[in-house]
């Protein structure tokens, strides 16, 4: 066979020193030691990495070409030799078909202050998003973005994005050993750029690309990238609201909360989801007309799975992009405040999902979570539990809370699943949990974190409420920290919700045998500062709507629900109602759909809506119904023993205002001449009668009010003879001289 006449084989690439070889393999943990400008004897060497580039040139500040770099390695390593140190040089990179001129990311020294990194490591940084994350800025007159991320056990971290073709070789970061933070300033990157972090884990493994834990903006799911947020320059118009909030103790104020899942409240005329601006235009006037004082939003932190309703968040610093950019959410809050409506957000510090791009094993180790699944894994939700005892993790969560309050002017945080945080054996069998240092089941680190959070918010943002969803008998949830409590402002009264709904679902003929259920909440009503919740959890997972849980035919179901609402609004405690309840939604809530607004074409549903508006109006107007919600002197039984007639009657008091009498008849039989003892003689005006024809009832009542008669009853020298409508609650106020 003859000799081959083809081209000779290409020469092998030159052998590189290990640090340079590691650079091309995206494994160099100290890229600043080899990239950028470095002195070499009397000359200066400038090394750049640009995989896929045809040529790299070095320009001076005026744009004049100083040198053309030699290709040090065919995989994209370039080296230029310069006679003198250039000031403010640029790199001209010629890519196939186009060119760009950029400043060199490796021309900058350390970015973060050593003292700040030390404070971060010690848990003394309360707003870590000002330190970490992505910050658009200018250095030495060059615009770009400073990226920083906490990943102390990673072997190498790069920032990747559209600006470098998602190539982890292009922008490996500098490790700041103090704090375990990686940083880099990338010139030319602007707000709106998408990015993630590419990490090599503690054991040398390539990890899935990670979103920025402290990103202030994200892509719209199902996309997962973080987005460089623009510098915050929002113009607020709520100065009066904030000043009044700080000066008005919420515990004495009338509070009626409309709980909303923003993605399913309503659709536009084309069936499309409303964004924040459309919600501001529609939801705010609606809530104002209904008389609610606050909107509570199910979590709006960015979350990958919409079916979690936001309760499995990963973007703890970013409003979900499903509804618009962060500025649009701020406009929504601002619109609420200008209209006189407060905004509460559900905030999830109990757990986070296991999505690969999220926090789980962020740097190849259990960084945000516990290593041991007996402490770090939620069996119920298949999510991961934060390690509250780690300074940086506690700071991450506290910083998130402050971000919502300070950046977005939120008026309250409702902390989700507090019970799961407080108990190490929460939903765990024997052997599936680890005791605390004292051998107990209490999560001391979580309790300490919650106290620190509540103390900080109370001190730095007075008037902002922190509300616990806590379903156990943990003592002192709303007690002062100085007295050993957790320091929350309010606690959801889950026991009241369960007991009263259990009573209301019973056929009225059987209620006499369960009379204590609906009144049991008064046994402990003043042990904490409570919110009475009829929340989203009560209208999903086969439970049916509130209306569907009422017994009887359609008329009785509506009457039962109206009577229940009347009892609830008169009962001590702030009020919360999930959307749709105010007009008696018939079917369960569908988070992928919208409320059944067409029901308002029918009188019973319009009547329910009117009732809620009137109850809210009376709640605000009558100090007796809100001023002493948390104190026993604001409440007195008239009768809670009339099981035979299923009647409850009680009085609500204020410090310097007329008392209000509430009487509920939970049977379908009207009670004529029902005697109720009262502490004041004279005329008692009817404020609300849930059987009014205006609400769709039978219109039985007391003609607008009743005069007392000098007949003793219930320990009082005066009494009222009332007509108690069937399945109804009546509220009356004493007309004091």
XYZ file of C-alpha atoms in Angstrom:
737
model
C 0.000 0.000 0.000
C 1.332 3.402 -0.906
C 2.033 6.211 1.528
C -0.804 8.551 2.504
C -0.752 11.970 0.878
C -3.293 13.607 3.321
C -2.663 16.570 5.668
C -0.441 15.903 8.649
C -2.267 15.476 11.964
C -2.728 18.727 13.938
C -0.111 19.473 16.523
C -1.188 18.627 20.050
C -2.158 21.633 22.166
C 0.638 22.976 24.327
C 0.986 21.593 27.793
C -0.260 24.045 30.391
C 0.688 24.628 33.979
C -1.853 23.016 36.328
C -3.555 26.323 37.281
C -4.106 27.141 33.598
C -5.314 23.661 32.791
C -7.737 23.893 35.713
C -8.940 27.218 34.350
C -9.880 25.662 31.014
C -11.592 22.822 32.848
C -13.540 25.379 34.933
C -11.949 24.022 38.102
C -9.557 26.774 39.121
C -10.471 27.984 42.604
C -8.304 31.121 42.350
C -8.856 32.565 38.856
C -7.629 36.036 39.812
C -4.152 34.569 40.348
C -3.797 33.797 36.639
C -6.339 35.955 34.788
C -6.056 39.698 34.311
C -2.893 41.785 34.479
C 0.206 40.494 36.302
C 3.782 41.778 36.446
C 6.420 39.511 34.941
C 9.909 40.920 35.397
C 9.975 44.232 33.555
C 6.935 43.395 31.500
C 3.239 42.887 32.140
C 1.349 39.804 31.119
C -2.385 40.002 30.514
C -4.252 36.718 30.316
C -7.882 36.365 29.249
C -10.137 33.380 28.758
C -12.625 33.543 25.898
C -13.570 30.086 24.625
C -14.686 30.285 21.018
C -13.133 33.711 20.320
C -11.106 34.286 17.167
C -8.895 36.990 18.621
C -8.402 39.146 21.719
C -6.877 42.603 21.611
C -5.894 44.983 24.414
C -6.996 48.619 24.057
C -5.979 51.631 26.097
C -8.438 54.051 27.697
C -8.652 55.977 24.434
C -9.422 52.913 22.374
C -5.964 52.550 20.791
C -4.728 49.005 20.246
C -1.867 48.172 22.609
C -1.380 44.522 21.758
C -2.942 41.521 20.131
C -2.927 38.553 22.453
C -1.391 35.282 21.409
C -3.553 32.198 21.585
C -2.002 30.411 24.544
C -4.286 27.416 24.103
C -6.788 26.560 21.364
C -9.584 26.164 23.896
C -9.698 29.906 24.375
C -6.801 31.024 26.542
C -5.133 34.255 25.329
C -1.939 35.965 26.554
C -0.746 39.490 25.739
C 2.673 40.911 26.642
C 2.807 44.628 27.464
C 5.807 46.881 28.084
C 4.026 49.076 30.619
C 1.044 48.773 32.922
C -1.977 50.165 31.097
C -4.575 52.208 32.975
C -8.246 51.428 32.426
C -7.612 49.010 29.604
C -10.314 47.238 27.632
C -10.475 43.914 25.856
C -11.676 43.731 22.274
C -12.933 40.203 21.718
C -13.613 39.091 18.169
C -16.194 36.338 18.102
C -17.243 34.572 14.901
C -19.411 37.148 13.130
C -19.255 39.913 15.736
C -17.027 41.807 18.177
C -17.370 43.384 21.590
C -15.241 45.737 23.673
C -15.456 45.226 27.417
C -13.555 46.018 30.567
C -11.763 43.064 32.088
C -13.572 41.439 35.022
C -10.159 40.439 36.399
C -8.843 43.999 36.569
C -10.621 44.632 39.880
C -9.441 43.873 43.369
C -11.569 42.493 46.206
C -15.020 44.052 46.218
C -16.609 43.404 49.606
C -15.216 44.891 52.792
C -13.493 42.434 55.105
C -15.414 43.827 58.083
C -18.735 43.185 56.318
C -17.747 39.617 55.535
C -16.746 39.064 59.144
C -20.067 40.470 60.323
C -21.891 38.203 57.880
C -20.063 35.133 59.186
C -20.993 36.089 62.745
C -24.671 36.671 61.942
C -24.509 40.420 62.437
C -25.658 41.360 58.934
C -29.415 41.886 59.041
C -29.820 42.777 55.373
C -27.610 40.312 53.502
C -29.178 41.224 50.141
C -27.255 44.488 50.343
C -24.060 42.419 50.486
C -24.811 39.343 48.412
C -26.767 38.774 45.218
C -26.534 40.856 42.048
C -25.989 44.625 42.245
C -25.887 46.865 39.202
C -23.238 49.515 39.840
C -20.256 51.326 38.365
C -16.629 50.736 39.361
C -14.011 53.252 38.187
C -16.569 54.619 35.783
C -17.379 51.209 34.303
C -20.984 49.997 34.484
C -21.594 46.383 35.342
C -22.896 44.042 38.013
C -21.305 42.826 41.231
C -22.233 39.218 41.925
C -21.679 37.587 45.306
C -22.872 34.286 46.722
C -22.355 32.344 49.953
C -20.936 28.883 49.184
C -18.141 28.212 51.696
C -17.616 24.554 50.797
C -17.579 24.883 47.016
C -14.306 24.267 45.199
C -15.134 26.730 42.429
C -18.026 29.078 41.628
C -18.711 30.872 38.345
C -21.500 33.237 37.406
C -23.130 32.272 34.126
C -25.757 33.942 32.005
C -26.691 35.241 28.608
C -23.744 37.643 28.874
C -21.233 34.769 28.721
C -23.262 32.141 26.873
C -23.774 30.240 30.147
C -20.145 29.142 29.994
C -18.707 28.542 33.460
C -15.156 29.048 32.151
C -15.761 32.711 31.374
C -16.346 34.254 34.807
C -15.043 32.126 37.689
C -15.328 34.077 40.933
C -12.967 35.073 43.737
C -13.337 33.287 47.061
C -13.291 35.526 50.115
C -12.343 33.082 52.819
C -13.797 35.328 55.508
C -17.449 34.471 55.265
C -17.103 31.828 52.559
C -18.383 34.273 49.930
C -17.519 34.227 46.214
C -17.559 37.545 44.331
C -16.920 39.094 40.933
C -17.700 42.329 39.098
C -18.702 41.658 35.485
C -18.454 44.794 33.345
C -21.112 45.436 30.736
C -23.850 43.393 32.384
C -27.026 45.425 32.880
C -30.319 45.112 34.790
C -32.561 42.545 33.179
C -29.749 40.072 32.533
C -30.483 36.449 33.365
C -27.955 34.546 35.474
C -27.249 31.559 37.692
C -24.263 30.203 39.574
C -22.249 27.209 38.405
C -20.587 25.410 41.311
C -18.193 22.561 41.800
C -19.129 20.967 45.073
C -17.125 20.098 48.111
C -16.209 16.695 46.680
C -15.336 17.897 43.196
C -18.716 17.192 41.660
C -20.404 19.512 39.166
C -23.672 20.674 40.719
C -26.820 21.666 38.845
C -26.881 25.360 38.011
C -28.164 27.257 41.041
C -30.449 30.277 41.113
C -29.312 33.139 43.316
C -30.801 32.682 46.822
C -30.873 36.462 47.258
C -32.089 37.440 43.797
C -34.480 40.378 43.928
C -36.002 39.418 40.588
C -36.501 36.164 38.707
C -37.639 34.782 35.407
C -41.274 33.815 35.124
C -41.712 30.123 36.044
C -41.305 27.497 34.761
C -38.057 29.240 33.764
C -35.629 29.198 36.684
C -32.968 31.855 36.158
C -32.388 34.821 38.420
C -32.602 38.301 36.918
C -30.383 41.296 37.706
C -32.764 43.815 39.281
C -32.514 47.499 38.497
C -31.431 49.802 41.332
C -34.490 50.499 43.484
C -35.908 53.955 42.891
C -39.611 53.458 43.518
C -41.622 56.621 44.268
C -44.023 55.894 47.135
C -47.147 57.885 48.005
C -47.978 56.276 51.354
C -46.168 58.476 53.869
C -49.398 59.232 55.738
C -50.308 55.557 55.899
C -46.922 54.539 57.303
C -46.951 57.305 59.906
C -50.433 56.335 61.049
C -49.499 52.653 61.126
C -46.563 53.294 63.445
C -48.743 55.368 65.778
C -51.746 52.996 65.943
C -51.427 49.758 67.946
C -52.952 46.994 65.842
C -54.158 45.143 68.918
C -56.743 47.874 69.617
C -57.685 48.452 65.976
C -60.518 46.923 63.951
C -58.940 44.311 61.687
C -60.852 42.368 59.048
C -58.562 40.534 56.625
C -59.491 39.407 53.125
C -57.226 36.458 52.308
C -56.380 36.291 48.603
C -54.608 33.952 46.232
C -53.618 36.593 43.718
C -53.386 34.218 40.760
C -56.955 32.906 41.044
C -59.062 35.750 42.455
C -60.323 36.918 39.089
C -59.565 36.761 35.356
C -59.784 39.500 32.749
C -62.285 39.569 29.873
C -60.031 37.272 27.808
C -59.715 34.762 30.614
C -56.141 35.812 31.362
C -54.589 36.043 34.816
C -54.531 39.545 36.300
C -51.108 41.071 36.880
C -50.310 43.352 39.822
C -51.496 46.500 38.046
C -54.787 44.904 37.009
C -55.257 43.567 40.540
C -54.678 47.046 41.925
C -57.373 48.380 39.595
C -59.926 45.690 40.484
C -59.118 44.154 43.857
C -58.469 47.361 45.794
C -61.867 48.978 45.018
C -63.598 45.673 45.737
C -61.930 45.251 49.125
C -62.661 48.883 49.931
C -66.352 48.415 49.077
C -66.479 45.256 51.201
C -65.029 47.110 54.172
C -62.039 44.866 54.803
C -59.147 46.638 56.484
C -56.381 44.393 55.130
C -55.566 42.111 52.228
C -53.546 39.032 53.091
C -51.775 37.488 50.113
C -50.878 33.828 49.978
C -47.091 33.702 49.509
C -45.896 35.870 46.652
C -42.238 34.941 47.056
C -41.045 33.271 43.877
C -41.867 29.569 43.836
C -41.288 26.954 41.142
C -44.495 24.913 41.603
C -47.742 26.835 41.256
C -49.665 23.994 42.876
C -47.942 24.769 46.170
C -49.880 28.107 46.193
C -46.546 29.721 47.039
C -45.934 27.716 50.206
C -42.794 26.102 48.736
C -40.767 29.211 47.853
C -37.200 29.509 46.621
C -37.036 33.219 45.793
C -37.365 34.593 49.314
C -36.336 38.086 48.179
C -38.294 38.271 44.909
C -42.014 38.746 44.229
C -43.187 36.109 41.792
C -42.633 37.097 38.180
C -45.957 35.464 37.277
C -47.655 38.782 38.107
C -45.086 41.267 36.871
C -41.790 42.855 37.931
C -40.989 43.899 41.526
C -41.944 47.512 40.789
C -45.455 46.364 39.831
C -45.856 44.653 43.200
C -44.726 47.860 44.900
C -47.351 49.786 42.895
C -49.983 47.344 44.136
C -48.992 47.877 47.777
C -48.825 51.639 47.253
C -52.324 51.645 45.742
C -53.628 49.689 48.733
C -52.078 52.121 51.190
C -53.360 55.210 49.400
C -56.842 53.634 49.559
C -56.426 52.941 53.286
C -55.947 49.171 53.028
C -53.116 47.279 54.702
C -51.213 44.432 53.045
C -50.082 41.260 54.803
C -48.081 38.545 53.047
C -47.780 34.914 53.991
C -44.096 34.253 54.625
C -42.596 30.766 54.720
C -39.592 30.239 56.952
C -40.447 26.663 57.920
C -39.086 24.813 54.895
C -38.023 24.970 51.255
C -38.454 22.618 48.267
C -35.878 20.211 46.922
C -35.715 21.600 43.366
C -32.213 21.113 41.965
C -31.742 24.803 41.124
C -32.646 25.857 44.650
C -31.063 25.812 48.091
C -30.781 22.069 48.600
C -27.127 21.079 49.094
C -26.266 24.418 47.588
C -22.480 24.018 47.610
C -22.499 20.229 47.714
C -23.150 20.184 51.457
C -26.177 20.699 53.695
C -25.671 24.457 53.780
C -29.147 25.855 54.410
C -30.639 22.607 55.706
C -29.599 20.014 58.294
C -27.416 17.104 57.211
C -29.402 14.589 59.272
C -32.850 14.025 57.693
C -34.303 13.519 61.170
C -33.856 17.259 61.585
C -33.648 18.436 57.996
C -36.446 16.733 56.057
C -40.191 17.284 56.338
C -41.949 13.960 56.011
C -45.341 15.550 55.309
C -44.289 17.881 52.527
C -41.055 16.253 51.287
C -39.279 19.542 51.779
C -36.134 20.599 53.616
C -35.967 22.360 56.990
C -33.786 25.402 57.533
C -30.883 25.128 59.956
C -31.934 27.996 62.230
C -28.873 27.579 64.414
C -26.534 28.637 61.628
C -25.814 32.379 61.666
C -25.885 32.824 57.918
C -29.176 30.942 57.519
C -30.912 32.928 60.235
C -29.597 36.132 58.641
C -30.870 34.993 55.232
C -34.397 34.554 56.613
C -34.415 37.699 58.742
C -33.125 39.644 55.754
C -35.998 38.299 53.671
C -38.544 39.449 56.255
C -37.020 42.921 56.377
C -36.917 43.044 52.572
C -40.687 42.665 52.341
C -41.263 45.202 55.093
C -38.733 47.851 54.105
C -38.528 47.548 50.324
C -42.202 46.781 49.695
C -43.801 48.516 52.725
C -45.660 45.361 53.783
C -47.790 45.858 56.916
C -47.545 42.349 58.270
C -46.034 38.914 57.870
C -48.113 35.833 58.549
C -45.505 33.190 59.364
C -46.590 29.854 57.951
C -46.411 26.489 59.729
C -44.908 27.770 62.981
C -45.837 24.558 64.805
C -43.652 22.558 62.417
C -40.773 24.868 63.295
C -41.201 24.665 67.056
C -41.354 20.893 67.541
C -38.551 18.513 66.624
C -41.030 15.618 66.590
C -43.565 17.399 64.414
C -45.380 14.701 62.410
C -42.625 12.191 63.279
C -42.860 8.788 64.904
C -40.609 7.602 67.684
C -37.061 7.211 66.401
C -37.601 9.612 63.513
C -36.475 12.727 65.379
C -33.586 13.956 67.482
C -34.139 15.613 70.882
C -32.677 18.955 71.843
C -29.701 19.392 74.171
C -32.010 19.000 77.163
C -33.616 15.847 75.819
C -36.844 17.623 74.907
C -38.940 17.905 71.766
C -38.788 21.697 71.485
C -36.709 23.147 68.649
C -34.768 25.658 70.714
C -32.943 27.078 67.693
C -36.202 27.757 65.844
C -37.734 29.395 68.917
C -34.637 31.560 69.284
C -34.814 32.535 65.627
C -38.479 33.542 65.925
C -37.788 35.641 69.023
C -34.911 37.384 67.252
C -37.087 38.036 64.203
C -39.998 39.443 66.198
C -37.774 41.573 68.410
C -35.998 43.082 65.421
C -39.208 43.889 63.530
C -40.823 45.429 66.610
C -37.776 47.586 67.233
C -36.992 48.705 63.690
C -40.418 48.787 62.020
C -43.013 49.616 64.701
C -46.584 48.999 63.625
C -45.764 46.021 61.410
C -47.630 42.897 62.506
C -46.070 39.449 62.746
C -48.712 36.725 62.858
C -48.166 33.067 63.720
C -50.015 30.205 62.111
C -49.537 28.005 65.158
C -51.916 25.154 65.925
C -50.653 23.805 69.253
C -50.683 24.902 72.867
C -47.126 26.271 72.824
C -47.230 28.778 75.683
C -46.856 32.494 75.085
C -46.813 32.692 71.297
C -47.951 36.328 71.561
C -46.425 36.976 74.970
C -43.567 39.444 75.324
C -40.080 38.056 74.800
C -39.066 39.555 78.142
C -41.716 37.312 79.730
C -40.496 34.193 77.965
C -42.870 34.449 75.003
C -42.161 34.303 71.284
C -43.154 37.918 70.716
C -45.694 37.519 67.888
C -48.373 40.184 67.594
C -51.166 37.729 66.801
C -51.799 34.020 66.482
C -54.310 32.263 64.271
C -56.931 30.578 66.455
C -57.014 27.209 64.737
C -58.905 25.607 67.601
C -61.757 28.111 67.300
C -61.942 27.486 63.563
C -62.087 23.714 63.980
C -64.604 23.677 66.833
C -67.021 26.183 65.346
C -67.021 24.615 61.885
C -67.571 21.215 63.477
C -70.598 22.638 65.297
C -72.002 24.428 62.256
C -71.874 21.338 60.046
C -74.206 19.494 62.432
C -77.919 19.278 61.777
C -79.591 21.849 64.052
C -81.629 19.101 65.691
C -78.380 17.649 67.065
C -76.699 20.909 68.067
C -78.179 20.878 71.562
C -75.979 17.858 72.288
C -72.842 19.677 71.159
C -73.629 23.108 72.550
C -70.187 23.589 74.045
C -68.345 23.296 70.743
C -69.106 26.725 69.396
C -68.473 28.505 72.675
C -65.397 26.586 73.799
C -63.078 29.153 72.274
C -64.083 31.632 74.963
C -62.440 29.419 77.580
C -59.015 30.456 76.232
C -59.892 33.490 74.092
C -57.675 35.843 76.099
C -54.680 33.547 76.622
C -53.193 34.887 73.353
C -53.950 37.720 70.947
C -55.983 35.859 68.364
C -57.092 36.152 64.759
C -60.170 34.080 63.894
C -59.371 32.474 60.516
C -61.664 30.987 57.928
C -58.761 30.447 55.584
C -57.959 28.807 52.263
C -57.154 25.564 54.083
C -60.845 25.166 54.942
C -62.089 25.177 51.345
C -59.745 22.666 49.637
C -58.797 18.979 49.635
C -62.364 17.690 49.665
C -63.550 19.785 52.598
C -65.993 21.662 50.391
C -66.802 25.352 50.492
C -68.062 27.020 53.655
C -71.575 27.038 52.196
C -71.396 23.366 51.235
C -70.464 22.451 54.814
C -73.640 23.956 56.213
C -76.534 21.498 56.768
C -80.047 21.562 55.377
C -81.606 22.752 52.155
C -80.309 25.729 50.225
C -82.197 28.282 52.337
C -80.911 26.761 55.561
C -77.323 26.573 54.295
C -77.327 30.291 53.518
C -79.023 31.119 56.827
C -76.557 28.970 58.760
C -73.588 30.638 57.106
C -74.990 34.133 57.720
C -75.586 33.293 61.384
C -72.064 31.904 61.658
C -70.527 35.035 60.146
C -72.527 37.208 62.539
C -71.312 35.152 65.506
C -67.716 35.316 64.243
C -67.697 39.086 63.735
C -69.070 39.595 67.263
C -66.634 37.136 68.857
C -63.384 38.464 70.404
C -60.485 38.317 67.961
C -59.529 39.875 64.659
C -61.211 38.431 61.559
C -59.908 36.673 58.442
C -61.951 35.331 55.535
C -60.665 33.651 52.392
C -61.801 35.044 49.061
C -65.111 33.686 47.837
C -66.428 33.181 51.332
C -67.870 36.689 51.293
C -70.386 35.747 48.596
C -70.779 32.063 49.540
C -68.812 30.349 46.799
C -70.533 27.011 46.248
C -67.618 24.861 45.126
C -64.147 24.327 46.475
C -61.419 26.787 45.628
C -59.554 25.937 42.422
C -56.098 27.522 42.370
C -55.886 27.047 38.612
C -59.201 28.759 37.980
C -61.045 31.752 39.348
C -63.872 32.487 41.751
C -67.420 31.985 40.513
C -68.328 35.650 40.185
C -71.446 34.813 38.184
C -73.059 33.667 41.429
C -73.595 37.326 42.307
C -76.413 37.336 39.781
C -78.444 35.523 42.453
C -79.901 37.225 45.537
C -78.635 34.782 48.212
C -75.040 35.326 47.090
C -75.442 39.099 46.747
C -77.055 39.112 50.157
C -74.108 37.303 51.721
C -71.770 39.830 50.151
C -73.843 42.687 51.580
C -73.796 41.063 55.017
C -69.991 40.848 55.077
C -69.740 44.496 54.023
C -72.112 45.508 56.819
C -70.347 43.366 59.409
C -67.052 44.985 58.445
C -68.598 48.448 58.664
C -70.033 47.742 62.121
C -66.728 46.192 63.245
C -64.952 49.455 62.397
C -67.649 51.764 63.757
C -68.228 50.007 67.095
C -65.250 50.143 69.487
C -66.890 47.421 71.584
C -66.333 44.964 68.743
C -62.586 45.507 68.457
C -60.998 47.690 71.106
C -60.617 45.038 73.828
C -60.383 41.946 71.652
C -57.523 40.563 73.719
C -58.747 41.420 77.225
C -61.365 39.575 79.303
C -62.997 42.834 80.445
C -64.092 43.337 76.841
C -66.396 40.306 76.980
C -69.172 38.948 79.195
C -71.507 36.009 78.764
C -75.215 36.618 78.994
C -76.055 32.984 78.389
C -74.050 30.052 77.109
C -76.110 27.378 78.819
C -79.285 27.349 76.716
C -78.470 24.144 74.908
C -82.156 23.270 74.568
C -82.694 26.209 72.213
C -79.120 26.367 70.811
C -78.936 30.060 71.746
C -75.828 32.003 72.652
C -75.820 35.584 73.946
C -72.880 37.723 75.024
C -71.845 41.333 75.481
C -68.847 43.148 74.060
C -67.448 46.225 75.836
C -65.186 49.154 75.057
C -63.479 51.582 77.411
C -65.532 54.661 76.504
C -68.247 53.501 74.142
C -71.576 51.707 74.208
C -71.646 47.929 74.651
C -72.850 45.606 71.909
C -75.064 42.581 72.505
C -74.798 39.537 70.232
C -77.482 36.864 70.244
C -77.315 33.783 67.997
C -80.107 31.301 67.391
C -78.629 28.203 65.774
C -81.945 26.425 65.142
C -84.465 26.986 62.322
C -87.161 27.841 64.893
C -87.861 31.541 65.610
C -87.793 32.379 69.323
C -90.410 34.960 70.260
C -90.170 36.878 73.503
C -86.713 35.533 74.236
C -85.540 37.332 77.359
C -81.971 38.563 77.623
C -80.606 40.429 80.629
C -78.605 43.572 79.873
C -76.612 45.975 82.063
C -78.177 49.208 80.726
C -81.784 50.269 80.590
C -83.183 52.110 77.603
C -83.198 51.564 73.874
C -80.979 48.974 72.176
C -80.614 49.642 68.463
C -80.338 46.760 66.029
C -77.022 47.018 64.167
C -77.134 43.792 62.174
C -79.735 41.079 61.740
C -78.430 38.277 59.551
C -82.026 37.264 58.731
C -82.708 40.613 57.066
C -84.307 40.429 53.636
C -81.468 42.688 52.503
C -79.193 39.680 52.999
C -81.587 37.128 51.548
C -83.203 36.151 54.852
C -86.838 35.807 55.958
C -86.845 39.363 57.361
C -87.895 38.482 60.895
C -86.541 40.800 63.563
C -87.164 43.511 66.108
C -88.187 46.484 63.990
C -84.775 48.136 64.246
C -84.464 48.034 68.029
C -85.947 47.161 71.436
C -86.556 49.015 74.708
C -85.608 47.305 77.950
C -88.201 46.274 80.490
C -87.610 46.269 84.267
C -87.686 42.498 84.484
C -84.569 40.881 85.994
C -82.785 38.252 83.944
C -79.317 36.725 83.725
C -78.207 38.582 86.846
C -79.283 41.995 85.475
C -82.123 44.226 86.646
C -83.125 45.083 83.051
C -83.855 42.821 80.120
C -84.841 42.771 76.483
C -87.639 40.707 74.988
C -86.335 39.728 71.585
C -87.610 38.012 68.529
C -84.755 35.717 67.574
C -85.013 34.927 63.858
C -84.306 31.346 62.774
C -80.688 30.464 62.097
C -79.611 34.027 62.683
C -77.385 36.328 64.707
C -78.596 39.719 65.886
C -76.288 42.525 67.062
C -77.696 45.368 69.152
C -76.017 48.429 70.692
C -77.106 50.254 73.821
C -78.091 53.865 73.218
C -76.307 55.491 76.151
C -77.427 58.925 77.370
